[in-house]
Each structure stands twice: as structure tokens, then as C-alpha cells.
mmCIF file of N, CA and C in Angstrom:
data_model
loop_
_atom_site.group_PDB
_atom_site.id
_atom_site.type_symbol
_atom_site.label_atom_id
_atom_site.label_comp_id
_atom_site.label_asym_id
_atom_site.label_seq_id
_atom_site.Cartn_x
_atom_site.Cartn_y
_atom_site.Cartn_z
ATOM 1 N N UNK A 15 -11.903 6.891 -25.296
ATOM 2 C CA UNK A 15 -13.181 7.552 -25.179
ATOM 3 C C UNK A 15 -14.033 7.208 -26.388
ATOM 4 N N UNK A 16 -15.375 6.778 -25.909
ATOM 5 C CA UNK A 16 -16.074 6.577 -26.951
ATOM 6 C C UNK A 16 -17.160 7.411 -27.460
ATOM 7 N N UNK A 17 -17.705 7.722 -28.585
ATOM 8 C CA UNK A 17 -19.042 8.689 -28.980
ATOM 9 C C UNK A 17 -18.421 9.457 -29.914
ATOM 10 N N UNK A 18 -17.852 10.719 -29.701
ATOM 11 C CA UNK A 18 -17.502 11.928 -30.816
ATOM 12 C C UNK A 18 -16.102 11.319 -31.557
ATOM 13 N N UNK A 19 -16.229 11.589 -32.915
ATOM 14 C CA UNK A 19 -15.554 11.271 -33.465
ATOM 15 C C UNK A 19 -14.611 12.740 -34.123
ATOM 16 N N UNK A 20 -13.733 12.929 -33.737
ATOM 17 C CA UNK A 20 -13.175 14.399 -34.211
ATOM 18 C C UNK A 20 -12.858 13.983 -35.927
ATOM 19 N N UNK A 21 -13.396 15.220 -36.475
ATOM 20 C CA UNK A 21 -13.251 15.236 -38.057
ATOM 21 C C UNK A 21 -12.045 15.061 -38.566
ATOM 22 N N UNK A 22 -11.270 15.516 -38.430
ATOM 23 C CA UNK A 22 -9.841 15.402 -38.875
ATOM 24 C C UNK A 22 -8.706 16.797 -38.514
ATOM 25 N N UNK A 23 -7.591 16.323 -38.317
ATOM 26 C CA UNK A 23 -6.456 17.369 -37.892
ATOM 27 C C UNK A 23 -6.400 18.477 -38.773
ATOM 28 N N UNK A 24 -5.878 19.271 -38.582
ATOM 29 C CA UNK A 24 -6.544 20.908 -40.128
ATOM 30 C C UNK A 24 -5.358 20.382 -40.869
ATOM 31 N N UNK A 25 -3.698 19.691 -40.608
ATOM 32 C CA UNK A 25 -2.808 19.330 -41.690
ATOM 33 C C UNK A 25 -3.400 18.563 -42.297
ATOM 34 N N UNK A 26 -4.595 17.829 -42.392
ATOM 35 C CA UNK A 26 -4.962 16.855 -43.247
ATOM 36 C C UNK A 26 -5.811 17.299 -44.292
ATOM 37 N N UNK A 27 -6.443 18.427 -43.836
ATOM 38 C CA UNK A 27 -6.775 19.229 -44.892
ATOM 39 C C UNK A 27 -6.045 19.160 -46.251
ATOM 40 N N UNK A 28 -7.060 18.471 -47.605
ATOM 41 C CA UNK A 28 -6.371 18.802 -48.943
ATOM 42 C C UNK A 28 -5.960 20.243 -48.967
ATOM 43 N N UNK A 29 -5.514 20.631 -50.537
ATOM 44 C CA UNK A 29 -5.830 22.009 -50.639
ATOM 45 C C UNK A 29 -6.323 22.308 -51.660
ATOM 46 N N UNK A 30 -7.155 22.883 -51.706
ATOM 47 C CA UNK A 30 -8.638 23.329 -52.697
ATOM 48 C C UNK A 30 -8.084 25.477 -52.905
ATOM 49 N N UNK A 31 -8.220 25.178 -54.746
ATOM 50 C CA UNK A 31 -8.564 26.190 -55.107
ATOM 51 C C UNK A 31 -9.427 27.667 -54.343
ATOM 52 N N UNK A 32 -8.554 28.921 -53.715
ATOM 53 C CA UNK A 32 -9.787 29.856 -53.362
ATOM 54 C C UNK A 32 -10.853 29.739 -53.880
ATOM 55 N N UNK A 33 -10.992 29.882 -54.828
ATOM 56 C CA UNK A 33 -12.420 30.170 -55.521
ATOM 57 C C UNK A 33 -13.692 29.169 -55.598
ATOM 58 N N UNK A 34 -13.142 27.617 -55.527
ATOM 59 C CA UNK A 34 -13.853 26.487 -54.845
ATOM 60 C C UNK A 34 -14.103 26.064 -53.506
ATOM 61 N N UNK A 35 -13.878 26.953 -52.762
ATOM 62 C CA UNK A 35 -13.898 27.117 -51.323
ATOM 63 C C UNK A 35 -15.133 27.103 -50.620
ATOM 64 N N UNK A 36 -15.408 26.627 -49.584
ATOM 65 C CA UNK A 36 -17.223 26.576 -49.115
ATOM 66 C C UNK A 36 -16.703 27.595 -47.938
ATOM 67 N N UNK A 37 -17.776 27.537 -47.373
ATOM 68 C CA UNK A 37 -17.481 28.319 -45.789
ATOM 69 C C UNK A 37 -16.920 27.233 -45.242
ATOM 70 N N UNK A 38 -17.460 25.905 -45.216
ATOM 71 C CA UNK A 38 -16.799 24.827 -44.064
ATOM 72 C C UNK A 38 -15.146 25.005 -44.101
ATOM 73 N N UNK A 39 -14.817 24.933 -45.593
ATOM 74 C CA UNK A 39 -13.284 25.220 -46.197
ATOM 75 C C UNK A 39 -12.546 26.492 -45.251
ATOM 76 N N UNK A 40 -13.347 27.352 -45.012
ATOM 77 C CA UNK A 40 -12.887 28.483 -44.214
ATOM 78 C C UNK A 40 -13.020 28.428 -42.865
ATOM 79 N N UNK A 41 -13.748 27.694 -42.490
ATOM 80 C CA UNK A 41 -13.875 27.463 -41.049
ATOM 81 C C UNK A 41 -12.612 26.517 -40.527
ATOM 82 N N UNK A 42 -12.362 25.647 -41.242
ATOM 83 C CA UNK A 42 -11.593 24.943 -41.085
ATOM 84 C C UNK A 42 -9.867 25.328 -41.199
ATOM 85 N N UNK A 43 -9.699 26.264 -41.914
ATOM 86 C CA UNK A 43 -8.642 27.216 -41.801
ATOM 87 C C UNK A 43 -8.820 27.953 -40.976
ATOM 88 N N UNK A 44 -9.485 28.641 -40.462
ATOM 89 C CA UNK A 44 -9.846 29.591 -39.376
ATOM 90 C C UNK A 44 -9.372 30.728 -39.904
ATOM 91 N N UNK A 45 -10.012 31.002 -41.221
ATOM 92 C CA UNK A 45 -10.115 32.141 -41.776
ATOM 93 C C UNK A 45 -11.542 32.988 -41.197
ATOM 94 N N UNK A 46 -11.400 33.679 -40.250
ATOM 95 C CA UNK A 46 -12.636 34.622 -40.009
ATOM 96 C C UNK A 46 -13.232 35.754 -41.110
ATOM 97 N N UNK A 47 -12.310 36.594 -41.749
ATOM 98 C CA UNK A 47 -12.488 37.235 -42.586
ATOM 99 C C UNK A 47 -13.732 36.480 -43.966
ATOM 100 N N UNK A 48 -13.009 35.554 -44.112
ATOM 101 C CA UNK A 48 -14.162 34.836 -45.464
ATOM 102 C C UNK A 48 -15.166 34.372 -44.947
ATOM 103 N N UNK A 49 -15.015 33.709 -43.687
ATOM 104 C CA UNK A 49 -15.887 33.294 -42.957
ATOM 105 C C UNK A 49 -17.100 34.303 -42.575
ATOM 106 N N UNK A 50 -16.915 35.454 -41.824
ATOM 107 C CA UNK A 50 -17.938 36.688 -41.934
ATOM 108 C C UNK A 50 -18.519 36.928 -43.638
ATOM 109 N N UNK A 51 -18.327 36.812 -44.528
ATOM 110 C CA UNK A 51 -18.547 37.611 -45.848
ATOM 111 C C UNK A 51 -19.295 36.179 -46.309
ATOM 112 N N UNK A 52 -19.406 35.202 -45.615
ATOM 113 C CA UNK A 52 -19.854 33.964 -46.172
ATOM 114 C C UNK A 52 -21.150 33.315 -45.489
ATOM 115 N N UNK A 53 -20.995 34.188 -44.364
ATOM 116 C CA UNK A 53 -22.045 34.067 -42.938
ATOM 117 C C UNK A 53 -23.095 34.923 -43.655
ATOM 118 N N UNK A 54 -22.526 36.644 -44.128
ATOM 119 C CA UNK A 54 -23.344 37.529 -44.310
ATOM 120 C C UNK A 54 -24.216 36.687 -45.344
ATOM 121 N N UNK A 55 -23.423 36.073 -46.199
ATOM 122 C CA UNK A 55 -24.915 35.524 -47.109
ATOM 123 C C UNK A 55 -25.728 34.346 -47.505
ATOM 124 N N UNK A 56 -25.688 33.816 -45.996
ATOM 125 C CA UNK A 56 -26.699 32.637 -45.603
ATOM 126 C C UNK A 56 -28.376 33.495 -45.470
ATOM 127 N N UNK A 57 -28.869 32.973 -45.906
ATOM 128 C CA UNK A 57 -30.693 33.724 -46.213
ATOM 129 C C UNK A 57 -31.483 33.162 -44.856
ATOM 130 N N UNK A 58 -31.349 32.087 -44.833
ATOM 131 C CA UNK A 58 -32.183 31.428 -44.108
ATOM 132 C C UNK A 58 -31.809 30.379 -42.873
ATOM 133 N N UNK A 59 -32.858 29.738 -41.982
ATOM 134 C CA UNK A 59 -32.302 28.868 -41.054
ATOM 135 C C UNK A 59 -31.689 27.878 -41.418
ATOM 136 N N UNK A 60 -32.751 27.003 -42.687
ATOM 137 C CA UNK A 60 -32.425 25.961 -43.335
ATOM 138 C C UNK A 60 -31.324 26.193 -43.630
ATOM 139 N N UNK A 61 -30.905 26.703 -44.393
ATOM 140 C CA UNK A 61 -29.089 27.350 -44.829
ATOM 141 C C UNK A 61 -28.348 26.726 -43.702
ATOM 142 N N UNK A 62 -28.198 27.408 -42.456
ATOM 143 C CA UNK A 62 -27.625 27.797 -41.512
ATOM 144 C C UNK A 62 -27.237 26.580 -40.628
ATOM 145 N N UNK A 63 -28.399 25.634 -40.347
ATOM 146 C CA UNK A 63 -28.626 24.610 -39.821
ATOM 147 C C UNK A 63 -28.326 23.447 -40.542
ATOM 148 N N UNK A 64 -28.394 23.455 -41.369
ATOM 149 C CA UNK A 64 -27.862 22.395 -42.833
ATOM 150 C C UNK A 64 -26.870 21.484 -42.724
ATOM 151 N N UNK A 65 -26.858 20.135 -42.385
ATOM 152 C CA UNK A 65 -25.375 19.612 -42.606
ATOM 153 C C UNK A 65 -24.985 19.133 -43.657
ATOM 154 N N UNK A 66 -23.237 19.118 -43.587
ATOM 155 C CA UNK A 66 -23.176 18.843 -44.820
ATOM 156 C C UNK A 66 -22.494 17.293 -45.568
ATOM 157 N N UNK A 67 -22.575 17.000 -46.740
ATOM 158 C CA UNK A 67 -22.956 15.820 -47.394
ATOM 159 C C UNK A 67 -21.370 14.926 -46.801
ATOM 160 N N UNK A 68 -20.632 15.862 -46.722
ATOM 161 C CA UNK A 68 -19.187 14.337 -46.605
ATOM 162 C C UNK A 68 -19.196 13.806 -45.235
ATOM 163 N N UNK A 69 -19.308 14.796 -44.591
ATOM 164 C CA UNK A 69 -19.180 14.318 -42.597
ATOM 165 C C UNK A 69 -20.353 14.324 -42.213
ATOM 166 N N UNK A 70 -21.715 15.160 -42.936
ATOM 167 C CA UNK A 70 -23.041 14.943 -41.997
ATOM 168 C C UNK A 70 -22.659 16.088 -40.360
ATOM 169 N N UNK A 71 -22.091 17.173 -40.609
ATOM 170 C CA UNK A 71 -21.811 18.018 -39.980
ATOM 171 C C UNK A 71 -22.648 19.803 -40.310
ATOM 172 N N UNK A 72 -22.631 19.933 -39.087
ATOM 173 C CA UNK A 72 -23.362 21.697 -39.825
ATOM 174 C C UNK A 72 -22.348 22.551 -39.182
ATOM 175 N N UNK A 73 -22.253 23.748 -39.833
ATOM 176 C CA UNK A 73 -21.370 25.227 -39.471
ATOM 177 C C UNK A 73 -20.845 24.811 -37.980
ATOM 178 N N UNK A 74 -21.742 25.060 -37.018
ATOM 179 C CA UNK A 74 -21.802 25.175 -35.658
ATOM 180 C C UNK A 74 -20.735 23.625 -35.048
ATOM 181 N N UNK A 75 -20.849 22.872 -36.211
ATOM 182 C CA UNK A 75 -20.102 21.554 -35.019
ATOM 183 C C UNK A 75 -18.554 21.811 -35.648
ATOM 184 N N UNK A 76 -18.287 22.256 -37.348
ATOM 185 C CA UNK A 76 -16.827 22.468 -37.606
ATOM 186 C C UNK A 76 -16.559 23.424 -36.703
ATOM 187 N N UNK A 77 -17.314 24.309 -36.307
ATOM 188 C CA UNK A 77 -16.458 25.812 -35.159
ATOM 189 C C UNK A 77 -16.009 25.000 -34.304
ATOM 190 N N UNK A 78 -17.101 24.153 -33.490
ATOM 191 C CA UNK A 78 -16.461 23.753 -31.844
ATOM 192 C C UNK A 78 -15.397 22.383 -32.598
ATOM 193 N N UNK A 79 -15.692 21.876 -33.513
ATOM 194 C CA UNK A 79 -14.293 20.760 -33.770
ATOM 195 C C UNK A 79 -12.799 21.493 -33.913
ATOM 196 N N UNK A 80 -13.180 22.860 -34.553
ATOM 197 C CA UNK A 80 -11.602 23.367 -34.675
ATOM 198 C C UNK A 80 -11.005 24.596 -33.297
ATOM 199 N N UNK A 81 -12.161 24.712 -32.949
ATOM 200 C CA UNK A 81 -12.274 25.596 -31.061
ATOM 201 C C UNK A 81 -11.837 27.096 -31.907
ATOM 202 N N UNK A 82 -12.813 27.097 -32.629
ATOM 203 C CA UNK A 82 -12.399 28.958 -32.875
ATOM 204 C C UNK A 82 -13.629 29.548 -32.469
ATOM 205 N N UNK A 83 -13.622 30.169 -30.779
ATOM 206 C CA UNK A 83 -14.545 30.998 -30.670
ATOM 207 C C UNK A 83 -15.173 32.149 -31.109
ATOM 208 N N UNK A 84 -14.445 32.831 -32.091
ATOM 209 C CA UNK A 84 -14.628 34.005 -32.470
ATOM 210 C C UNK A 84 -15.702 33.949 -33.656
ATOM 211 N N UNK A 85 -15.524 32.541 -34.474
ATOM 212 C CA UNK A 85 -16.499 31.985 -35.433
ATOM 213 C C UNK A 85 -17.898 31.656 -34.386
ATOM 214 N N UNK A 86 -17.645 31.094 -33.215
ATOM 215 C CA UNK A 86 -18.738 30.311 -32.978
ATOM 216 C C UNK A 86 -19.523 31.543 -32.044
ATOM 217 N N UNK A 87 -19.118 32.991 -31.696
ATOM 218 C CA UNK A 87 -19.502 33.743 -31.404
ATOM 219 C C UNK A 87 -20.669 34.304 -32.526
ATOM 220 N N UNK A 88 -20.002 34.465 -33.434
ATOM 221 C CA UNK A 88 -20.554 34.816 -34.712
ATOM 222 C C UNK A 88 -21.948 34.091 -35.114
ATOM 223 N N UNK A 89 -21.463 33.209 -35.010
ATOM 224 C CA UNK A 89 -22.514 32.354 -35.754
ATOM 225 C C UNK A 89 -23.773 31.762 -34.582
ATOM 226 N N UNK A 90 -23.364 32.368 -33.501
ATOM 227 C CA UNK A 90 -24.457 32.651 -32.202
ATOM 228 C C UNK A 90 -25.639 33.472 -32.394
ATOM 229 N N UNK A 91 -24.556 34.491 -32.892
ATOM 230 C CA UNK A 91 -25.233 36.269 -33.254
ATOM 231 C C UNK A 91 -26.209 35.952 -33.925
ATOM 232 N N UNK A 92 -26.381 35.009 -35.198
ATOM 233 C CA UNK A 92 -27.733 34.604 -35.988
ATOM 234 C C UNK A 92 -28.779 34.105 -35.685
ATOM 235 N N UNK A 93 -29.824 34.578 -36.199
ATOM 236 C CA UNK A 93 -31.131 34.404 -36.172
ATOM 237 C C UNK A 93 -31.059 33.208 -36.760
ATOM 238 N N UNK A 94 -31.888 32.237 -35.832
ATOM 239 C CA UNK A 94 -32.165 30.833 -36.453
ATOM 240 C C UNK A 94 -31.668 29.999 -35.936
ATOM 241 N N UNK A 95 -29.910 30.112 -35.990
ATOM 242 C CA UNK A 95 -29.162 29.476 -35.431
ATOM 243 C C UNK A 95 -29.749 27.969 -34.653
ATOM 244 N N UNK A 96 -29.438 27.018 -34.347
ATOM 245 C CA UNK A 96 -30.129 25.802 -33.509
ATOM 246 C C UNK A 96 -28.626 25.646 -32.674
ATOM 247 N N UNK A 97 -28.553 25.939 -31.648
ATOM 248 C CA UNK A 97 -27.356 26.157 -30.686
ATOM 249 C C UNK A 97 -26.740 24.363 -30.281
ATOM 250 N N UNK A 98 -28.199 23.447 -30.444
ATOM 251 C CA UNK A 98 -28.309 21.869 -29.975
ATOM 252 C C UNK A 98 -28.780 21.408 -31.137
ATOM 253 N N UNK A 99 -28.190 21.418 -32.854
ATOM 254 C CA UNK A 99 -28.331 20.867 -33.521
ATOM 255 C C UNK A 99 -27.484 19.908 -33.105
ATOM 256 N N UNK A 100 -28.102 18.615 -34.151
ATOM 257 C CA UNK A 100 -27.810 17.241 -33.926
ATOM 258 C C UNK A 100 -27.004 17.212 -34.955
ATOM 259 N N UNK A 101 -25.724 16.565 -35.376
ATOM 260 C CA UNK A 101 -24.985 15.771 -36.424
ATOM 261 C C UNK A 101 -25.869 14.400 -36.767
ATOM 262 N N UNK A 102 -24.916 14.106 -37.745
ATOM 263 C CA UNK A 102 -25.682 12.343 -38.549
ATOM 264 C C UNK A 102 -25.536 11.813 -37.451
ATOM 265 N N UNK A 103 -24.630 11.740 -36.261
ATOM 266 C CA UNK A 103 -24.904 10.842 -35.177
ATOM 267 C C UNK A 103 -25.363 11.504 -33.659
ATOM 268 N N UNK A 104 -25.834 12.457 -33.990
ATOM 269 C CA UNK A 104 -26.912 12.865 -33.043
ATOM 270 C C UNK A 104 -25.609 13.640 -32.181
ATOM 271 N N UNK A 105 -24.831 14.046 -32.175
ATOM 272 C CA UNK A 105 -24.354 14.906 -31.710
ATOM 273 C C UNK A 105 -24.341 16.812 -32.056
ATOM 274 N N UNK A 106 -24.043 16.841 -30.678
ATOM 275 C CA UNK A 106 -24.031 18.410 -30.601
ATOM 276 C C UNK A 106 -22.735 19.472 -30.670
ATOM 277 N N UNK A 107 -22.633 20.265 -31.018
ATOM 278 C CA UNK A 107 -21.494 21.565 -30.954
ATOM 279 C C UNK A 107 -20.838 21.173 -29.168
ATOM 280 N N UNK A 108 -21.527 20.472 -28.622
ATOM 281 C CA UNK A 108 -21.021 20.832 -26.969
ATOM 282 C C UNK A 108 -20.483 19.452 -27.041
ATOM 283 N N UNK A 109 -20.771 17.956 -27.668
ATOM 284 C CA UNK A 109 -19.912 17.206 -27.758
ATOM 285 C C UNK A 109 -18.547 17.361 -28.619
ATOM 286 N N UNK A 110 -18.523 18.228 -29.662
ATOM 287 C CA UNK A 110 -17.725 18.442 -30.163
ATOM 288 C C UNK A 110 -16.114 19.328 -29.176
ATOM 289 N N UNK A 111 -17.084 20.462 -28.892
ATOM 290 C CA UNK A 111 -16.376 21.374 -27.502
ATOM 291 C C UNK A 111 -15.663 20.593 -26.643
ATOM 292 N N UNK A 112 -16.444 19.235 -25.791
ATOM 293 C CA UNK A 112 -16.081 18.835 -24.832
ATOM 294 C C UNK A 112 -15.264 17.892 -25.388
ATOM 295 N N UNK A 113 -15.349 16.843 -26.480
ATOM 296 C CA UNK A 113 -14.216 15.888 -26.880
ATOM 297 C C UNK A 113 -13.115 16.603 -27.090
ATOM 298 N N UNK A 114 -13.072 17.522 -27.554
ATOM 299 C CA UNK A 114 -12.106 18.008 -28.012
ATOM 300 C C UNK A 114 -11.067 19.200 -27.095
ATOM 301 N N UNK A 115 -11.373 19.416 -26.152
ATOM 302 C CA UNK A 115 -10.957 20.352 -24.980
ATOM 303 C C UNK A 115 -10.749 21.691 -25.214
ATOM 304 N N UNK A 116 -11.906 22.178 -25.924
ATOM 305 C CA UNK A 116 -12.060 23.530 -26.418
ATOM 306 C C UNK A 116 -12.866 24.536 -24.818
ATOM 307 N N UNK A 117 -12.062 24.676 -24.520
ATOM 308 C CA UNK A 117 -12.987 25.055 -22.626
ATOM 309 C C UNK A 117 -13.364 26.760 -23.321
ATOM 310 N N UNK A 118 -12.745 27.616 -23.880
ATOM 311 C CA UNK A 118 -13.643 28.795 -24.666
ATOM 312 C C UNK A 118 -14.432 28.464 -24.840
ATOM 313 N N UNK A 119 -15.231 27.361 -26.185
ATOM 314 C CA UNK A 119 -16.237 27.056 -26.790
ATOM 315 C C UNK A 119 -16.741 26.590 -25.897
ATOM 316 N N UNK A 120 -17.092 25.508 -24.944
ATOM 317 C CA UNK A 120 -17.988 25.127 -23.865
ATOM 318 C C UNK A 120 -18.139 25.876 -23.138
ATOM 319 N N UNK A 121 -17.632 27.017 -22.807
ATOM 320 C CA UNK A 121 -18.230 28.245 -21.844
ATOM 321 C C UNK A 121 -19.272 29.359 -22.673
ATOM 322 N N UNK A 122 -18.696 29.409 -23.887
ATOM 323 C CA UNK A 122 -19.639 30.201 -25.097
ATOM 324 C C UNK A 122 -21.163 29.144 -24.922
ATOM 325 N N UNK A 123 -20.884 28.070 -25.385
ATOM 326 C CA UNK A 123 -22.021 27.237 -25.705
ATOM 327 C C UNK A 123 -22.834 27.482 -23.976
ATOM 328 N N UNK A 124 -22.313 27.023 -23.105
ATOM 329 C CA UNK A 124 -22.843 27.109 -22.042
ATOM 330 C C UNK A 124 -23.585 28.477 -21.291
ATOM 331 N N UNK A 125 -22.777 29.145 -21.873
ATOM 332 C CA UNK A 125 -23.802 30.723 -21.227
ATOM 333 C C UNK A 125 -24.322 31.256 -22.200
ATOM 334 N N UNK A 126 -24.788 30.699 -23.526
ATOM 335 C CA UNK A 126 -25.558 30.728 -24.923
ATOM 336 C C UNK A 126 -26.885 29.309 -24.427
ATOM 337 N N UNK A 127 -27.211 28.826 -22.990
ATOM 338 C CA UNK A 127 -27.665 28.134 -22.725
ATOM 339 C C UNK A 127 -28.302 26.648 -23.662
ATOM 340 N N UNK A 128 -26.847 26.186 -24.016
ATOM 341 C CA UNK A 128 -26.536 24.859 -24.719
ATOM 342 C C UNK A 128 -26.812 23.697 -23.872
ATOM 343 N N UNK A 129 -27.475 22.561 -24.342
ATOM 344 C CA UNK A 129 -28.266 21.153 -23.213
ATOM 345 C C UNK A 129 -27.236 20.661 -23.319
ATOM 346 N N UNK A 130 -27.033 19.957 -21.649
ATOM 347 C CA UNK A 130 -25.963 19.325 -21.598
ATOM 348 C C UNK A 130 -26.123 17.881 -21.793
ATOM 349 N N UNK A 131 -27.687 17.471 -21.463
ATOM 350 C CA UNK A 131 -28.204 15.920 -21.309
ATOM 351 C C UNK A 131 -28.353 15.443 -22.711
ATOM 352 N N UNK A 132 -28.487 15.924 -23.465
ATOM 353 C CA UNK A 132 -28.440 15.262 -25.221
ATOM 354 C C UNK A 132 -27.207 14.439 -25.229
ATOM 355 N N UNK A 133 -27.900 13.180 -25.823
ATOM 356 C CA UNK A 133 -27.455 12.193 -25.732
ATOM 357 C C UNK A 133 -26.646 11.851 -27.042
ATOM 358 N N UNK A 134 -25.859 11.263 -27.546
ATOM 359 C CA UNK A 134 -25.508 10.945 -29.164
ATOM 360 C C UNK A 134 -26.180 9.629 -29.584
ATOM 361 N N UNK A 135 -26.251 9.013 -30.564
ATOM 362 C CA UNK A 135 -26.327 8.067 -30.987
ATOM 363 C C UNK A 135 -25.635 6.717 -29.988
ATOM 364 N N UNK A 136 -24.764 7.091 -29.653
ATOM 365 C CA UNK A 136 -24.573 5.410 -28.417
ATOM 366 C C UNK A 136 -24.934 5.969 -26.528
ATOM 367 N N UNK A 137 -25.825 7.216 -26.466
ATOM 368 C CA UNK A 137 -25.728 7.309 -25.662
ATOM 369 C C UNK A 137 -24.852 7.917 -25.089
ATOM 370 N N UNK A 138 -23.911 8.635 -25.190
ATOM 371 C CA UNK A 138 -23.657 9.228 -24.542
ATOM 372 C C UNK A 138 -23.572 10.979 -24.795
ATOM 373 N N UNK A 139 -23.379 11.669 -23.169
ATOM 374 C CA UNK A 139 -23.577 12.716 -23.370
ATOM 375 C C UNK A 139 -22.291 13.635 -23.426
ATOM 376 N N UNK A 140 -22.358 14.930 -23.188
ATOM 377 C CA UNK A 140 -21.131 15.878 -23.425
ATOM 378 C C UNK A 140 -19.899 15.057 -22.197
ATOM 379 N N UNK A 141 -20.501 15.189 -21.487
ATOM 380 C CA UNK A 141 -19.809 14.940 -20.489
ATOM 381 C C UNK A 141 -19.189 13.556 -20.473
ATOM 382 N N UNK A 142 -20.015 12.672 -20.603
ATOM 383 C CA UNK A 142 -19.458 11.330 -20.892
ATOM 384 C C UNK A 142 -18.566 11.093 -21.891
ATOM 385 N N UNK A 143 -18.172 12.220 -23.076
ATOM 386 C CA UNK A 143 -16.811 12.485 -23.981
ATOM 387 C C UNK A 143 -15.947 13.347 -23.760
ATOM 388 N N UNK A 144 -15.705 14.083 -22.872
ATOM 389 C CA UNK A 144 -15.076 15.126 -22.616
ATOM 390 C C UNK A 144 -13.766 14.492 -22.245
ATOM 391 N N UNK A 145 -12.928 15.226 -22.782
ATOM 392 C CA UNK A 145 -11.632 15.503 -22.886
ATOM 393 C C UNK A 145 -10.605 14.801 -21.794
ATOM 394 N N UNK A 146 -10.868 15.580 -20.686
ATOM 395 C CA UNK A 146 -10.419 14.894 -19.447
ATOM 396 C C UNK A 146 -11.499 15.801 -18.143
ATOM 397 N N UNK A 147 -11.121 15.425 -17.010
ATOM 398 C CA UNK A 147 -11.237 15.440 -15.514
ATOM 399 C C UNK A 147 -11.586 17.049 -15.497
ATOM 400 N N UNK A 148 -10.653 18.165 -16.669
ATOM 401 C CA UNK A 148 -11.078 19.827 -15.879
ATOM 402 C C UNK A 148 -12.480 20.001 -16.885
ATOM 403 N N UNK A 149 -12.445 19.159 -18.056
ATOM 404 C CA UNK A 149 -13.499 19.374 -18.950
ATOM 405 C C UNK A 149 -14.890 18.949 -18.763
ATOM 406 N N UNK A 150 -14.882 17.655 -17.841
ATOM 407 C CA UNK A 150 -15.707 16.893 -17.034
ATOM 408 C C UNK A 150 -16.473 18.374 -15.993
ATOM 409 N N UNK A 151 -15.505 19.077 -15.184
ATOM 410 C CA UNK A 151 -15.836 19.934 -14.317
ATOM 411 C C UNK A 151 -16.502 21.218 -14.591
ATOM 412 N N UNK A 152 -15.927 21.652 -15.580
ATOM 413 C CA UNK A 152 -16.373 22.568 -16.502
ATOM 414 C C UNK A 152 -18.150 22.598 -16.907
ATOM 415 N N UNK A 153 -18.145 21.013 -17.407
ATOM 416 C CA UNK A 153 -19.803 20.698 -18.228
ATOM 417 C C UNK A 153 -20.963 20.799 -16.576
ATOM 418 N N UNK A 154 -19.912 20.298 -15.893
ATOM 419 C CA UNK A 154 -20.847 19.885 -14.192
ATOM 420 C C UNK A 154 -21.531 21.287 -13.638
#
């Protein structure tokens, strides 16, 4: 399959000091707890929407890369939020969902009325990366 590129497995995760910890760091553990207390103190959209410098990723695409709905519920709940932000390669939280066979998160994204026709950088769309055949059915 070509287009989404999944970030990396969570064992590949270094391990970084608590206290040097970002939110992405917590998302990626699927620590919800730090994750809420880290949400509470984003100010703004810019914040929120922001990707960041190593992957060119924002909040919303590590949730659907690691399929923790309970984060990506959360981070729905916000004002500002861009539900069809783009990554550095023009992908969305719903390519992420669908490469990755997170069928929670593509039903969140989907009845949070997430575009399915956004295209990535080579063209293709959610659907054209999805996982397999029930994930394909799912986006349809």
C-alpha cells in the first residue's frame, strides 16, 4: 500500500525523562491522564493545529496513528480543533485511521463529519490506504 506512512511501532519509542516529555510523548504512550492536563493547557488553535518539527505531524494524526479513541474524543471536544488537518504530506487523521485499521477512530472521525475525498500528496485518498477490504467498507 502506498501514501500513509505509519510513524513508528510505540516499542520503538526511545525513553525520555518525565519531565522532558511533550504531549506527543504522551500520546504516544497512551497516557490519557497527562494527556488531559496537557490538552487543558493549549491556549489557542494555532497551538492545537500545529505540527510538529521531527515527523511534520499534529496532535490529531499521533491519536489516529496510535488508535486511542478516548484521546481523539478529547481532542474533538476542542474549540478550533481542524478535524481535516493536513500533515507535511497532506494527509489527514482519517488516512492515518484508515492505514492503520483503527475502525473506532474512523467511525469517531466519520460521525465528527471528517472528508473522505482529501487527497495526500501522491494522490491518494483514505480509502485508497486503508487497511484492508472491512476498512475499505467502513470509509464507503
Amino acid at each position: 500500500q502506498l501514501g500513509v506512512s505509519v510513524s513508528r511501532m510505540k516499542t520503538d519509542d526511545i525513553a525520555i525523562d518525565e519531565e522532558d516529555k511533550t504531549i506527543e510523548d504522551f500520546i504516544k504512550e497512551g497516557n490519557l491522564e497527562k494527556f488531559k492536563e496537557l490538552l487543558a493547557l493549549i491556549e489557542d488553535e494555532e497551538e492545537l493545529n500545529s505540527l510538529d518539527e521531527e515527523c511534520g505531524l499534529g496532535l490529531i494524526h499521533w491519536i489516529c496513528d496510535r488508535g486511542n479513541s478516548e484521546m481523539l474524543e478529547l481532542i474533538l471536544s476542542q474549540k478550533g480543533i481542524n478535524i481535516d488537518l493536513l500533515d507535511s504530506e497532506n494527509q489527514t487523521a482519517l488516512h492515518y485511521s484508515a492505514s492503520c485499521g483503527h475502525k473506532k477512530c474512523i467511525s469517531i472521525l466519520l460521525k465528527n463529519g471528517a472528508e473522505k475525498s482529501i487527497l495526500d500528496q501522491e494522490g491518494n485518498s483514505c480509502i485508497d490506504v486503508a487497511f484492508d477490504e472491512e476498512i475499505k467498507q467502513l470509509l464507503c
